[in-house]
Amino acid sequence: MTTTDHLALWTPRLMGVLAGLFLGLFALDAFSEGKPLAQALADFAVHLTPSLILLGIVALSWRRPWIGALTFIGLALLYAMTMSRGRLDWMLTISGPLLIVGVLFLWSALRLHYRPGA
């Protein structure tokens, strides 16, 4: 396996985990001053759900990178079209990393799984 093959294998998986952890950081805003702990924990769990979903997608994509390619690119487009509300900064912050991870999974799929003679 060449160095490029190793990069194609590990980069999308590592970046997918990092994207999930990055989105998980936004769940910390559930803890605000004056909010009861029980309510804050419930809000934290709800806000952590997208991050856990992304980590699950990375797990599903581990041996089938085309799943990661389709899902991450689809989620990037879905967020950009529905949730960003025309705010370019939101779009770049959330959709940008998702799109990059999706393209990396596509590269992994094409490089390692769908090349002639492989």
mmCIF file with all atom_site columns, C-alpha atoms in Angstrom:
data_model
loop_
_atom_site.group_PDB
_atom_site.id
_atom_site.type_symbol
_atom_site.label_atom_id
_atom_site.label_alt_id
_atom_site.label_comp_id
_atom_site.label_asym_id
_atom_site.label_entity_id
_atom_site.label_seq_id
_atom_site.pdbx_PDB_ins_code
_atom_site.Cartn_x
_atom_site.Cartn_y
_atom_site.Cartn_z
_atom_site.occupancy
_atom_site.B_iso_or_equiv
_atom_site.pdbx_formal_charge
_atom_site.auth_seq_id
_atom_site.auth_comp_id
_atom_site.auth_asym_id
_atom_site.auth_atom_id
_atom_site.pdbx_PDB_model_num
ATOM 1   C CA . MET A 1 1   ? 0.000   0.000  0.000   1.00 0.00 ? 1   MET A CA 1
ATOM 2   C CA . THR A 1 2   ? 1.432   3.354  -1.033  1.00 0.00 ? 2   THR A CA 1
ATOM 3   C CA . THR A 1 3   ? 1.526   6.510  1.055   1.00 0.00 ? 3   THR A CA 1
ATOM 4   C CA . THR A 1 4   ? -1.301  7.944  -1.057  1.00 0.00 ? 4   THR A CA 1
ATOM 5   C CA . ASP A 1 5   ? -3.360  4.824  -0.361  1.00 0.00 ? 5   ASP A CA 1
ATOM 6   C CA . HIS A 1 6   ? -2.782  5.260  3.373   1.00 0.00 ? 6   HIS A CA 1
ATOM 7   C CA . LEU A 1 7   ? -3.855  8.898  3.132   1.00 0.00 ? 7   LEU A CA 1
ATOM 8   C CA . ALA A 1 8   ? -6.947  7.935  1.135   1.00 0.00 ? 8   ALA A CA 1
ATOM 9   C CA . LEU A 1 9   ? -7.791  5.329  3.759   1.00 0.00 ? 9   LEU A CA 1
ATOM 10  C CA . TRP A 1 10  ? -7.265  7.278  6.961   1.00 0.00 ? 10  TRP A CA 1
ATOM 11  C CA . THR A 1 11  ? -7.848  10.950 6.126   1.00 0.00 ? 11  THR A CA 1
ATOM 12  C CA . PRO A 1 12  ? -11.646 10.778 5.588   1.00 0.00 ? 12  PRO A CA 1
ATOM 13  C CA . ARG A 1 13  ? -12.151 8.599  8.656   1.00 0.00 ? 13  ARG A CA 1
ATOM 14  C CA . LEU A 1 14  ? -10.096 10.860 10.916  1.00 0.00 ? 14  LEU A CA 1
ATOM 15  C CA . MET A 1 15  ? -11.663 14.013 9.485   1.00 0.00 ? 15  MET A CA 1
ATOM 16  C CA . GLY A 1 16  ? -15.139 12.503 9.878   1.00 0.00 ? 16  GLY A CA 1
ATOM 17  C CA . VAL A 1 17  ? -14.490 11.839 13.570  1.00 0.00 ? 17  VAL A CA 1
ATOM 18  C CA . LEU A 1 18  ? -13.096 15.359 13.985  1.00 0.00 ? 18  LEU A CA 1
ATOM 19  C CA . ALA A 1 19  ? -16.161 16.844 12.239  1.00 0.00 ? 19  ALA A CA 1
ATOM 20  C CA . GLY A 1 20  ? -18.411 14.939 14.629  1.00 0.00 ? 20  GLY A CA 1
ATOM 21  C CA . LEU A 1 21  ? -16.428 16.198 17.621  1.00 0.00 ? 21  LEU A CA 1
ATOM 22  C CA . PHE A 1 22  ? -16.484 19.738 16.222  1.00 0.00 ? 22  PHE A CA 1
ATOM 23  C CA . LEU A 1 23  ? -20.273 19.686 15.966  1.00 0.00 ? 23  LEU A CA 1
ATOM 24  C CA . GLY A 1 24  ? -20.379 18.247 19.476  1.00 0.00 ? 24  GLY A CA 1
ATOM 25  C CA . LEU A 1 25  ? -18.743 21.430 20.761  1.00 0.00 ? 25  LEU A CA 1
ATOM 26  C CA . PHE A 1 26  ? -21.887 23.352 19.862  1.00 0.00 ? 26  PHE A CA 1
ATOM 27  C CA . ALA A 1 27  ? -23.816 21.196 22.352  1.00 0.00 ? 27  ALA A CA 1
ATOM 28  C CA . LEU A 1 28  ? -21.942 22.899 25.186  1.00 0.00 ? 28  LEU A CA 1
ATOM 29  C CA . ASP A 1 29  ? -24.103 25.996 24.744  1.00 0.00 ? 29  ASP A CA 1
ATOM 30  C CA . ALA A 1 30  ? -26.838 24.024 26.538  1.00 0.00 ? 30  ALA A CA 1
ATOM 31  C CA . PHE A 1 31  ? -25.110 24.903 29.789  1.00 0.00 ? 31  PHE A CA 1
ATOM 32  C CA . SER A 1 32  ? -25.914 28.519 30.451  1.00 0.00 ? 32  SER A CA 1
ATOM 33  C CA . GLU A 1 33  ? -26.117 30.575 33.575  1.00 0.00 ? 33  GLU A CA 1
ATOM 34  C CA . GLY A 1 34  ? -29.367 30.256 35.459  1.00 0.00 ? 34  GLY A CA 1
ATOM 35  C CA . LYS A 1 35  ? -30.539 27.097 33.705  1.00 0.00 ? 35  LYS A CA 1
ATOM 36  C CA . PRO A 1 36  ? -31.326 24.155 36.011  1.00 0.00 ? 36  PRO A CA 1
ATOM 37  C CA . LEU A 1 37  ? -28.887 21.263 35.640  1.00 0.00 ? 37  LEU A CA 1
ATOM 38  C CA . ALA A 1 38  ? -31.603 18.764 34.679  1.00 0.00 ? 38  ALA A CA 1
ATOM 39  C CA . GLN A 1 39  ? -32.781 21.026 31.853  1.00 0.00 ? 39  GLN A CA 1
ATOM 40  C CA . ALA A 1 40  ? -29.205 21.721 30.751  1.00 0.00 ? 40  ALA A CA 1
ATOM 41  C CA . LEU A 1 41  ? -28.424 17.998 30.580  1.00 0.00 ? 41  LEU A CA 1
ATOM 42  C CA . ALA A 1 42  ? -31.562 17.328 28.558  1.00 0.00 ? 42  ALA A CA 1
ATOM 43  C CA . ASP A 1 43  ? -30.696 20.162 26.157  1.00 0.00 ? 43  ASP A CA 1
ATOM 44  C CA . PHE A 1 44  ? -27.113 18.905 25.940  1.00 0.00 ? 44  PHE A CA 1
ATOM 45  C CA . ALA A 1 45  ? -28.321 15.427 24.942  1.00 0.00 ? 45  ALA A CA 1
ATOM 46  C CA . VAL A 1 46  ? -30.551 16.875 22.220  1.00 0.00 ? 46  VAL A CA 1
ATOM 47  C CA . HIS A 1 47  ? -27.788 19.121 20.869  1.00 0.00 ? 47  HIS A CA 1
ATOM 48  C CA . LEU A 1 48  ? -25.312 16.227 20.909  1.00 0.00 ? 48  LEU A CA 1
ATOM 49  C CA . THR A 1 49  ? -27.502 14.064 18.664  1.00 0.00 ? 49  THR A CA 1
ATOM 50  C CA . PRO A 1 50  ? -26.176 15.401 15.313  1.00 0.00 ? 50  PRO A CA 1
ATOM 51  C CA . SER A 1 51  ? -22.622 14.740 16.450  1.00 0.00 ? 51  SER A CA 1
ATOM 52  C CA . LEU A 1 52  ? -23.465 11.169 17.418  1.00 0.00 ? 52  LEU A CA 1
ATOM 53  C CA . ILE A 1 53  ? -25.198 10.655 14.082  1.00 0.00 ? 53  ILE A CA 1
ATOM 54  C CA . LEU A 1 54  ? -22.074 11.818 12.241  1.00 0.00 ? 54  LEU A CA 1
ATOM 55  C CA . LEU A 1 55  ? -19.915 9.439  14.279  1.00 0.00 ? 55  LEU A CA 1
ATOM 56  C CA . GLY A 1 56  ? -22.334 6.643  13.393  1.00 0.00 ? 56  GLY A CA 1
ATOM 57  C CA . ILE A 1 57  ? -22.040 7.542  9.710   1.00 0.00 ? 57  ILE A CA 1
ATOM 58  C CA . VAL A 1 58  ? -18.248 7.362  9.984   1.00 0.00 ? 58  VAL A CA 1
ATOM 59  C CA . ALA A 1 59  ? -18.584 3.896  11.546  1.00 0.00 ? 59  ALA A CA 1
ATOM 60  C CA . LEU A 1 60  ? -20.900 2.755  8.728   1.00 0.00 ? 60  LEU A CA 1
ATOM 61  C CA . SER A 1 61  ? -18.510 4.206  6.174   1.00 0.00 ? 61  SER A CA 1
ATOM 62  C CA . TRP A 1 62  ? -15.410 2.552  7.576   1.00 0.00 ? 62  TRP A CA 1
ATOM 63  C CA . ARG A 1 63  ? -15.489 -0.334 5.079   1.00 0.00 ? 63  ARG A CA 1
ATOM 64  C CA . ARG A 1 64  ? -17.888 1.264  2.612   1.00 0.00 ? 64  ARG A CA 1
ATOM 65  C CA . PRO A 1 65  ? -16.557 4.760  1.923   1.00 0.00 ? 65  PRO A CA 1
ATOM 66  C CA . TRP A 1 66  ? -19.204 5.435  -0.730  1.00 0.00 ? 66  TRP A CA 1
ATOM 67  C CA . ILE A 1 67  ? -21.720 5.624  2.152   1.00 0.00 ? 67  ILE A CA 1
ATOM 68  C CA . GLY A 1 68  ? -19.672 8.396  3.734   1.00 0.00 ? 68  GLY A CA 1
ATOM 69  C CA . ALA A 1 69  ? -19.277 10.171 0.415   1.00 0.00 ? 69  ALA A CA 1
ATOM 70  C CA . LEU A 1 70  ? -22.993 10.236 -0.332  1.00 0.00 ? 70  LEU A CA 1
ATOM 71  C CA . THR A 1 71  ? -24.107 10.956 3.215   1.00 0.00 ? 71  THR A CA 1
ATOM 72  C CA . PHE A 1 72  ? -21.628 13.703 4.114   1.00 0.00 ? 72  PHE A CA 1
ATOM 73  C CA . ILE A 1 73  ? -22.070 15.489 0.785   1.00 0.00 ? 73  ILE A CA 1
ATOM 74  C CA . GLY A 1 74  ? -25.847 15.129 1.093   1.00 0.00 ? 74  GLY A CA 1
ATOM 75  C CA . LEU A 1 75  ? -25.831 16.492 4.653   1.00 0.00 ? 75  LEU A CA 1
ATOM 76  C CA . ALA A 1 76  ? -23.649 19.428 3.582   1.00 0.00 ? 76  ALA A CA 1
ATOM 77  C CA . LEU A 1 77  ? -26.072 20.332 0.807   1.00 0.00 ? 77  LEU A CA 1
ATOM 78  C CA . LEU A 1 78  ? -29.118 19.780 3.022   1.00 0.00 ? 78  LEU A CA 1
ATOM 79  C CA . TYR A 1 79  ? -27.764 22.061 5.745   1.00 0.00 ? 79  TYR A CA 1
ATOM 80  C CA . ALA A 1 80  ? -26.753 24.724 3.233   1.00 0.00 ? 80  ALA A CA 1
ATOM 81  C CA . MET A 1 81  ? -30.201 24.732 1.627   1.00 0.00 ? 81  MET A CA 1
ATOM 82  C CA . THR A 1 82  ? -32.370 24.483 4.733   1.00 0.00 ? 82  THR A CA 1
ATOM 83  C CA . MET A 1 83  ? -30.693 25.507 7.962   1.00 0.00 ? 83  MET A CA 1
ATOM 84  C CA . SER A 1 84  ? -28.130 28.165 7.102   1.00 0.00 ? 84  SER A CA 1
ATOM 85  C CA . ARG A 1 85  ? -30.867 30.757 6.445   1.00 0.00 ? 85  ARG A CA 1
ATOM 86  C CA . GLY A 1 86  ? -28.724 32.450 3.818   1.00 0.00 ? 86  GLY A CA 1
ATOM 87  C CA . ARG A 1 87  ? -25.903 33.064 6.295   1.00 0.00 ? 87  ARG A CA 1
ATOM 88  C CA . LEU A 1 88  ? -22.645 32.360 4.507   1.00 0.00 ? 88  LEU A CA 1
ATOM 89  C CA . ASP A 1 89  ? -20.720 32.090 7.790   1.00 0.00 ? 89  ASP A CA 1
ATOM 90  C CA . TRP A 1 90  ? -23.067 29.361 9.085   1.00 0.00 ? 90  TRP A CA 1
ATOM 91  C CA . MET A 1 91  ? -22.930 27.596 5.752   1.00 0.00 ? 91  MET A CA 1
ATOM 92  C CA . LEU A 1 92  ? -19.131 27.576 5.679   1.00 0.00 ? 92  LEU A CA 1
ATOM 93  C CA . THR A 1 93  ? -18.816 26.579 9.337   1.00 0.00 ? 93  THR A CA 1
ATOM 94  C CA . ILE A 1 94  ? -21.153 23.578 9.183   1.00 0.00 ? 94  ILE A CA 1
ATOM 95  C CA . SER A 1 95  ? -21.505 22.600 5.518   1.00 0.00 ? 95  SER A CA 1
ATOM 96  C CA . GLY A 1 96  ? -17.851 23.250 4.685   1.00 0.00 ? 96  GLY A CA 1
ATOM 97  C CA . PRO A 1 97  ? -16.365 20.508 6.890   1.00 0.00 ? 97  PRO A CA 1
ATOM 98  C CA . LEU A 1 98  ? -19.166 18.093 5.952   1.00 0.00 ? 98  LEU A CA 1
ATOM 99  C CA . LEU A 1 99  ? -18.499 18.670 2.243   1.00 0.00 ? 99  LEU A CA 1
ATOM 100 C CA . ILE A 1 100 ? -14.743 18.223 2.697   1.00 0.00 ? 100 ILE A CA 1
ATOM 101 C CA . VAL A 1 101 ? -15.248 14.933 4.565   1.00 0.00 ? 101 VAL A CA 1
ATOM 102 C CA . GLY A 1 102 ? -17.669 13.753 1.873   1.00 0.00 ? 102 GLY A CA 1
ATOM 103 C CA . VAL A 1 103 ? -15.181 14.517 -0.895  1.00 0.00 ? 103 VAL A CA 1
ATOM 104 C CA . LEU A 1 104 ? -12.443 12.732 1.076   1.00 0.00 ? 104 LEU A CA 1
ATOM 105 C CA . PHE A 1 105 ? -14.655 9.651  1.421   1.00 0.00 ? 105 PHE A CA 1
ATOM 106 C CA . LEU A 1 106 ? -15.312 9.825  -2.331  1.00 0.00 ? 106 LEU A CA 1
ATOM 107 C CA . TRP A 1 107 ? -11.559 9.951  -2.936  1.00 0.00 ? 107 TRP A CA 1
ATOM 108 C CA . SER A 1 108 ? -11.123 6.958  -0.636  1.00 0.00 ? 108 SER A CA 1
ATOM 109 C CA . ALA A 1 109 ? -13.819 4.997  -2.438  1.00 0.00 ? 109 ALA A CA 1
ATOM 110 C CA . LEU A 1 110 ? -12.421 5.738  -5.873  1.00 0.00 ? 110 LEU A CA 1
ATOM 111 C CA . ARG A 1 111 ? -8.786  5.264  -4.896  1.00 0.00 ? 111 ARG A CA 1
ATOM 112 C CA . LEU A 1 112 ? -9.098  2.078  -2.862  1.00 0.00 ? 112 LEU A CA 1
ATOM 113 C CA . HIS A 1 113 ? -12.281 0.293  -3.901  1.00 0.00 ? 113 HIS A CA 1
ATOM 114 C CA . TYR A 1 114 ? -13.218 1.149  -7.468  1.00 0.00 ? 114 TYR A CA 1
ATOM 115 C CA . ARG A 1 115 ? -9.970  1.255  -9.367  1.00 0.00 ? 115 ARG A CA 1
ATOM 116 C CA . PRO A 1 116 ? -9.187  -1.121 -12.205 1.00 0.00 ? 116 PRO A CA 1
ATOM 117 C CA . GLY A 1 117 ? -7.284  -4.172 -11.060 1.00 0.00 ? 117 GLY A CA 1
ATOM 118 C CA . ALA A 1 118 ? -8.076  -3.646 -7.372  1.00 0.00 ? 118 ALA A CA 1
#
